Short mmCIF file of C-alpha atoms in Angstrom, two decimals:
data_model
loop_
_atom_site.label_atom_id
_atom_site.label_comp_id
_atom_site.label_asym_id
_atom_site.label_seq_id
_atom_site.Cartn_x
_atom_site.Cartn_y
_atom_site.Cartn_z
CA GLN A 1 -64.29 79.89 8.90
CA GLN A 2 -66.29 76.92 10.10
CA GLN A 3 -69.61 78.76 9.84
CA VAL A 4 -72.37 78.17 7.34
CA LYS A 5 -74.56 81.23 6.86
CA GLN A 6 -78.17 80.60 5.91
CA SER A 7 -80.89 82.98 4.71
CA PRO A 8 -83.66 83.91 4.96
CA GLN A 9 -84.57 83.13 8.56
CA SER A 10 -88.20 82.64 7.57
CA LEU A 11 -90.12 82.46 4.33
CA ILE A 12 -93.78 82.46 3.37
CA VAL A 13 -94.93 81.37 -0.09
CA GLN A 14 -98.20 80.46 -1.71
CA LYS A 15 -98.95 76.93 -2.78
CA GLY A 16 -97.26 76.24 -6.11
CA GLY A 17 -94.58 78.85 -5.52
CA ILE A 18 -90.83 78.16 -5.57
CA PRO A 19 -89.17 79.00 -2.25
CA ILE A 20 -85.40 79.45 -2.43
CA ILE A 21 -83.13 79.09 0.59
CA ASN A 22 -79.52 80.19 0.37
CA CYS A 23 -76.37 79.18 2.20
CA ALA A 24 -72.80 80.43 2.07
CA TYR A 25 -69.58 79.05 3.50
CA GLU A 26 -65.95 80.09 3.88
CA ASN A 27 -64.06 76.86 4.40
CA THR A 28 -62.94 75.67 0.96
CA ALA A 29 -62.22 72.23 2.41
CA PHE A 30 -65.96 71.54 2.71
CA ASP A 31 -66.94 69.05 0.05
CA TYR A 32 -70.29 67.64 1.15
CA PHE A 33 -73.40 69.80 1.35
CA PRO A 34 -76.65 68.22 2.59
CA TRP A 35 -80.03 69.75 3.27
CA TYR A 36 -82.23 68.60 6.13
CA GLN A 37 -85.96 69.03 6.68
CA GLN A 38 -87.34 69.15 10.20
CA PHE A 39 -90.99 69.05 11.18
CA PRO A 40 -92.07 70.20 14.66
CA GLY A 41 -91.37 67.54 17.27
CA LYS A 42 -89.27 65.44 14.89
CA GLY A 43 -85.59 64.95 14.23
CA PRO A 44 -83.99 66.38 11.08
CA ALA A 45 -84.43 64.21 7.99
CA LEU A 46 -81.92 64.15 5.15
CA LEU A 47 -83.54 65.66 2.08
CA ILE A 48 -80.87 65.90 -0.59
CA ALA A 49 -77.10 66.36 -0.74
CA ILE A 50 -74.54 67.53 -3.27
CA ARG A 51 -70.81 67.25 -3.84
CA PRO A 52 -68.85 70.15 -5.36
CA ASP A 53 -68.11 68.32 -8.60
CA VAL A 54 -71.62 69.11 -9.89
CA SER A 55 -73.47 72.41 -10.13
CA GLU A 56 -76.98 71.06 -9.70
CA LYS A 57 -78.77 68.05 -8.30
CA LYS A 58 -82.45 67.33 -8.50
CA GLU A 59 -84.54 64.84 -6.54
CA GLY A 60 -88.24 65.06 -7.15
CA ARG A 61 -89.38 68.62 -6.42
CA PHE A 62 -86.17 69.50 -4.57
CA THR A 63 -83.14 70.97 -6.36
CA ILE A 64 -79.76 72.02 -5.02
CA SER A 65 -77.81 74.61 -6.99
CA PHE A 66 -74.11 74.85 -6.18
CA ASN A 67 -71.70 77.68 -7.05
CA LYS A 68 -68.20 76.63 -6.06
CA SER A 69 -66.49 79.89 -7.01
CA ALA A 70 -68.94 81.93 -4.93
CA LYS A 71 -68.95 79.34 -2.13
CA GLN A 72 -72.72 79.33 -2.13
CA PHE A 73 -75.43 76.73 -2.49
CA SER A 74 -79.19 76.92 -2.45
CA LEU A 75 -82.30 74.77 -2.16
CA HIS A 76 -85.24 75.25 -4.51
CA ILE A 77 -88.60 73.60 -3.88
CA MET A 78 -90.68 73.33 -7.03
CA ASP A 79 -94.47 73.42 -6.89
CA SER A 80 -94.39 73.86 -3.12
CA GLN A 81 -97.19 72.32 -1.05
CA PRO A 82 -98.52 73.05 2.45
CA GLY A 83 -96.96 69.74 3.50
CA ASP A 84 -93.55 71.23 2.76
CA SER A 85 -94.01 73.65 5.67
CA ALA A 86 -91.07 72.86 7.94
CA THR A 87 -87.68 74.15 9.04
CA TYR A 88 -84.89 73.59 6.54
CA PHE A 89 -81.24 73.40 7.49
CA CYS A 90 -78.26 73.46 5.17
CA ALA A 91 -75.03 71.91 6.33
CA ALA A 92 -71.46 71.33 5.23
CA ALA A 93 -68.76 68.83 6.04
CA VAL A 94 -65.33 67.65 5.04
CA MET A 95 -65.39 64.13 3.68
CA ASN A 96 -62.64 62.14 5.34
CA TYR A 97 -60.75 59.30 3.76
CA GLY A 98 -63.06 56.58 2.54
CA GLY A 99 -65.90 58.92 1.68
CA ALA A 100 -67.46 59.01 5.10
CA THR A 101 -68.67 62.27 6.53
CA ASN A 102 -67.30 63.42 9.80
CA LYS A 103 -69.04 66.25 11.60
CA LEU A 104 -71.64 68.46 9.97
CA ILE A 105 -71.67 72.20 10.44
CA PHE A 106 -75.27 73.41 10.26
CA GLY A 107 -76.75 76.66 9.08
CA THR A 108 -79.14 78.57 11.31
CA GLY A 109 -82.28 77.21 9.68
CA THR A 110 -85.14 78.62 7.60
CA LEU A 111 -88.75 78.32 8.73
CA LEU A 112 -90.85 77.81 5.60
CA ALA A 113 -94.61 78.25 5.54
CA VAL A 114 -96.50 77.28 2.39
CA GLN A 115 -99.96 78.78 2.42
CA PRO A 116 -102.85 76.93 0.72
CA SER B 1 -81.23 54.00 6.33
CA ALA B 2 -80.71 52.97 9.96
CA VAL B 3 -83.60 53.17 12.40
CA ILE B 4 -82.58 55.22 15.43
CA SER B 5 -84.50 55.02 18.70
CA GLN B 6 -83.97 57.48 21.53
CA LYS B 7 -85.20 57.24 25.10
CA PRO B 8 -86.68 59.16 26.74
CA SER B 9 -88.48 61.12 24.04
CA ARG B 10 -89.06 63.91 26.54
CA ASP B 11 -88.54 64.60 30.22
CA ILE B 12 -88.94 67.32 32.79
CA CYS B 13 -86.15 67.42 35.35
CA GLN B 14 -85.23 69.37 38.42
CA ARG B 15 -82.21 71.61 38.62
CA GLY B 16 -79.11 69.82 39.90
CA THR B 17 -80.14 66.35 38.80
CA SER B 18 -78.73 64.25 35.95
CA LEU B 19 -80.45 62.49 33.07
CA THR B 20 -79.15 59.74 30.81
CA ILE B 21 -80.40 59.56 27.23
CA GLN B 22 -80.14 56.30 25.34
CA CYS B 23 -79.65 55.83 21.60
CA GLN B 24 -80.23 52.43 20.01
CA VAL B 25 -79.64 51.73 16.32
CA ASP B 26 -81.09 48.73 14.50
CA SER B 27 -77.81 47.98 12.69
CA GLN B 28 -74.11 48.41 13.26
CA VAL B 29 -72.93 51.88 12.32
CA THR B 30 -69.47 53.31 11.91
CA MET B 31 -69.92 56.50 13.87
CA MET B 32 -72.37 57.96 16.35
CA PHE B 33 -72.72 61.61 17.30
CA TRP B 34 -74.63 63.65 19.83
CA TYR B 35 -76.07 67.04 18.87
CA ARG B 36 -77.88 69.69 20.87
CA GLN B 37 -80.66 71.86 19.46
CA GLN B 38 -81.69 74.69 21.72
CA PRO B 39 -85.25 76.03 21.33
CA GLY B 40 -85.70 77.56 17.89
CA GLN B 41 -82.01 77.22 17.14
CA SER B 42 -79.72 75.24 14.89
CA LEU B 43 -77.89 72.02 15.70
CA THR B 44 -74.58 72.02 17.53
CA LEU B 45 -72.32 69.00 17.75
CA ILE B 46 -71.56 67.99 21.33
CA ALA B 47 -69.27 65.03 20.72
CA THR B 48 -68.44 61.98 18.66
CA ALA B 49 -69.15 58.76 20.55
CA ASN B 50 -66.24 56.39 20.02
CA GLN B 51 -66.78 52.69 20.46
CA GLY B 52 -64.72 51.34 23.32
CA SER B 53 -62.92 54.61 24.07
CA GLU B 54 -63.52 58.11 25.36
CA ALA B 55 -65.74 60.39 23.32
CA THR B 56 -64.28 63.27 21.32
CA TYR B 57 -65.79 66.55 22.55
CA GLU B 58 -66.26 69.75 20.60
CA SER B 59 -65.16 73.12 21.90
CA GLY B 60 -67.41 74.27 24.70
CA PHE B 61 -68.47 70.80 25.80
CA VAL B 62 -66.72 68.78 28.51
CA ILE B 63 -66.85 65.20 29.69
CA ASP B 64 -67.79 66.09 33.27
CA LYS B 65 -70.96 67.81 32.05
CA PHE B 66 -71.83 65.45 29.17
CA PRO B 67 -70.37 61.98 29.82
CA ILE B 68 -70.90 59.67 26.87
CA SER B 69 -70.63 55.93 26.55
CA ARG B 70 -70.57 53.69 23.49
CA PRO B 71 -70.11 50.07 24.53
CA ASN B 72 -70.81 48.62 21.07
CA LEU B 73 -71.60 49.56 17.47
CA THR B 74 -75.35 49.94 18.00
CA PHE B 75 -75.76 51.73 21.34
CA SER B 76 -74.70 54.97 23.00
CA THR B 77 -75.72 57.05 25.98
CA LEU B 78 -75.42 60.75 26.75
CA THR B 79 -75.74 61.99 30.31
CA VAL B 80 -76.55 65.60 31.06
CA SER B 81 -75.10 66.17 34.52
CA ASN B 82 -75.98 68.68 37.23
CA MET B 83 -78.64 70.20 35.03
CA SER B 84 -79.63 73.86 34.96
CA PRO B 85 -82.44 75.57 33.01
CA GLU B 86 -79.86 76.47 30.33
CA ASP B 87 -79.60 72.75 29.51
CA SER B 88 -83.22 72.71 28.32
CA SER B 89 -82.82 71.56 24.73
CA ILE B 90 -83.44 68.79 22.28
CA TYR B 91 -80.64 66.25 22.34
CA LEU B 92 -80.23 64.33 19.10
CA CYS B 93 -78.40 61.11 18.36
CA SER B 94 -76.97 60.90 14.87
CA VAL B 95 -75.36 57.99 13.05
CA ARG B 96 -73.33 57.45 9.93
CA ASP B 97 -74.12 54.42 7.88
CA LEU B 98 -72.08 52.74 5.13
CA GLY B 99 -73.51 55.18 2.58
CA ALA B 100 -71.79 58.09 4.32
CA GLU B 101 -74.98 60.07 4.94
CA LEU B 102 -75.82 61.15 8.48
CA PHE B 103 -79.20 60.28 9.97
CA PHE B 104 -80.85 61.57 13.10
CA GLY B 105 -83.09 60.13 15.75
CA GLU B 106 -86.31 61.81 16.81
CA GLY B 107 -84.58 63.59 19.65
CA SER B 108 -85.00 63.77 23.42
CA ARG B 109 -86.72 66.95 24.59
CA LEU B 110 -85.40 67.99 27.97
CA THR B 111 -86.93 70.70 30.16
CA VAL B 112 -85.08 71.69 33.32
CA LEU B 113 -87.03 73.54 35.99
#
């Protein structure tokens, strides 16, 4: 019940394409859903996050879509660029009292390659 | 966001030895965590480093193998004890700032021969 299932494992798109990465969860107590971007040799960097009270959040070229009833959320990258080539992780957590996240449960990661 | 520095950034160690990884944050943070990322894998939480008290370990991780210290609000250490090749991983320090988001350090890449 604590798992976050992520797909696909890897993804190749052409420059300008819109890669979509999907995640699903079981624990209905999860109420914080961030996405992280990790380049080789670097730590994960927070990209964008969403709470379940909204169905979509957009920051620049990155959009999270959230479907609470289906317990699914996805990351869309608009106008993808070769510089977006990285591993993307979704995650989920239960926000404890005071709005602070406790531990994150991570998906298995998606290796994205954007070809020029 | 907080700036997180980890030392060493990478190391090659012999089986049976121990290595201590340091995590220094440039500001006081509420919580600090240690994660492990095995080669090509996702991130797994090892423990929550509690300031002034014993760390809280996740299932599958024990204090004898991964002792953790957190003497103040900006510093923590993780020791990987009696290492074996299966301990070869990236060990990541993570912190929670006042904005509730979690941020990660660059990681410490450990290879055990």
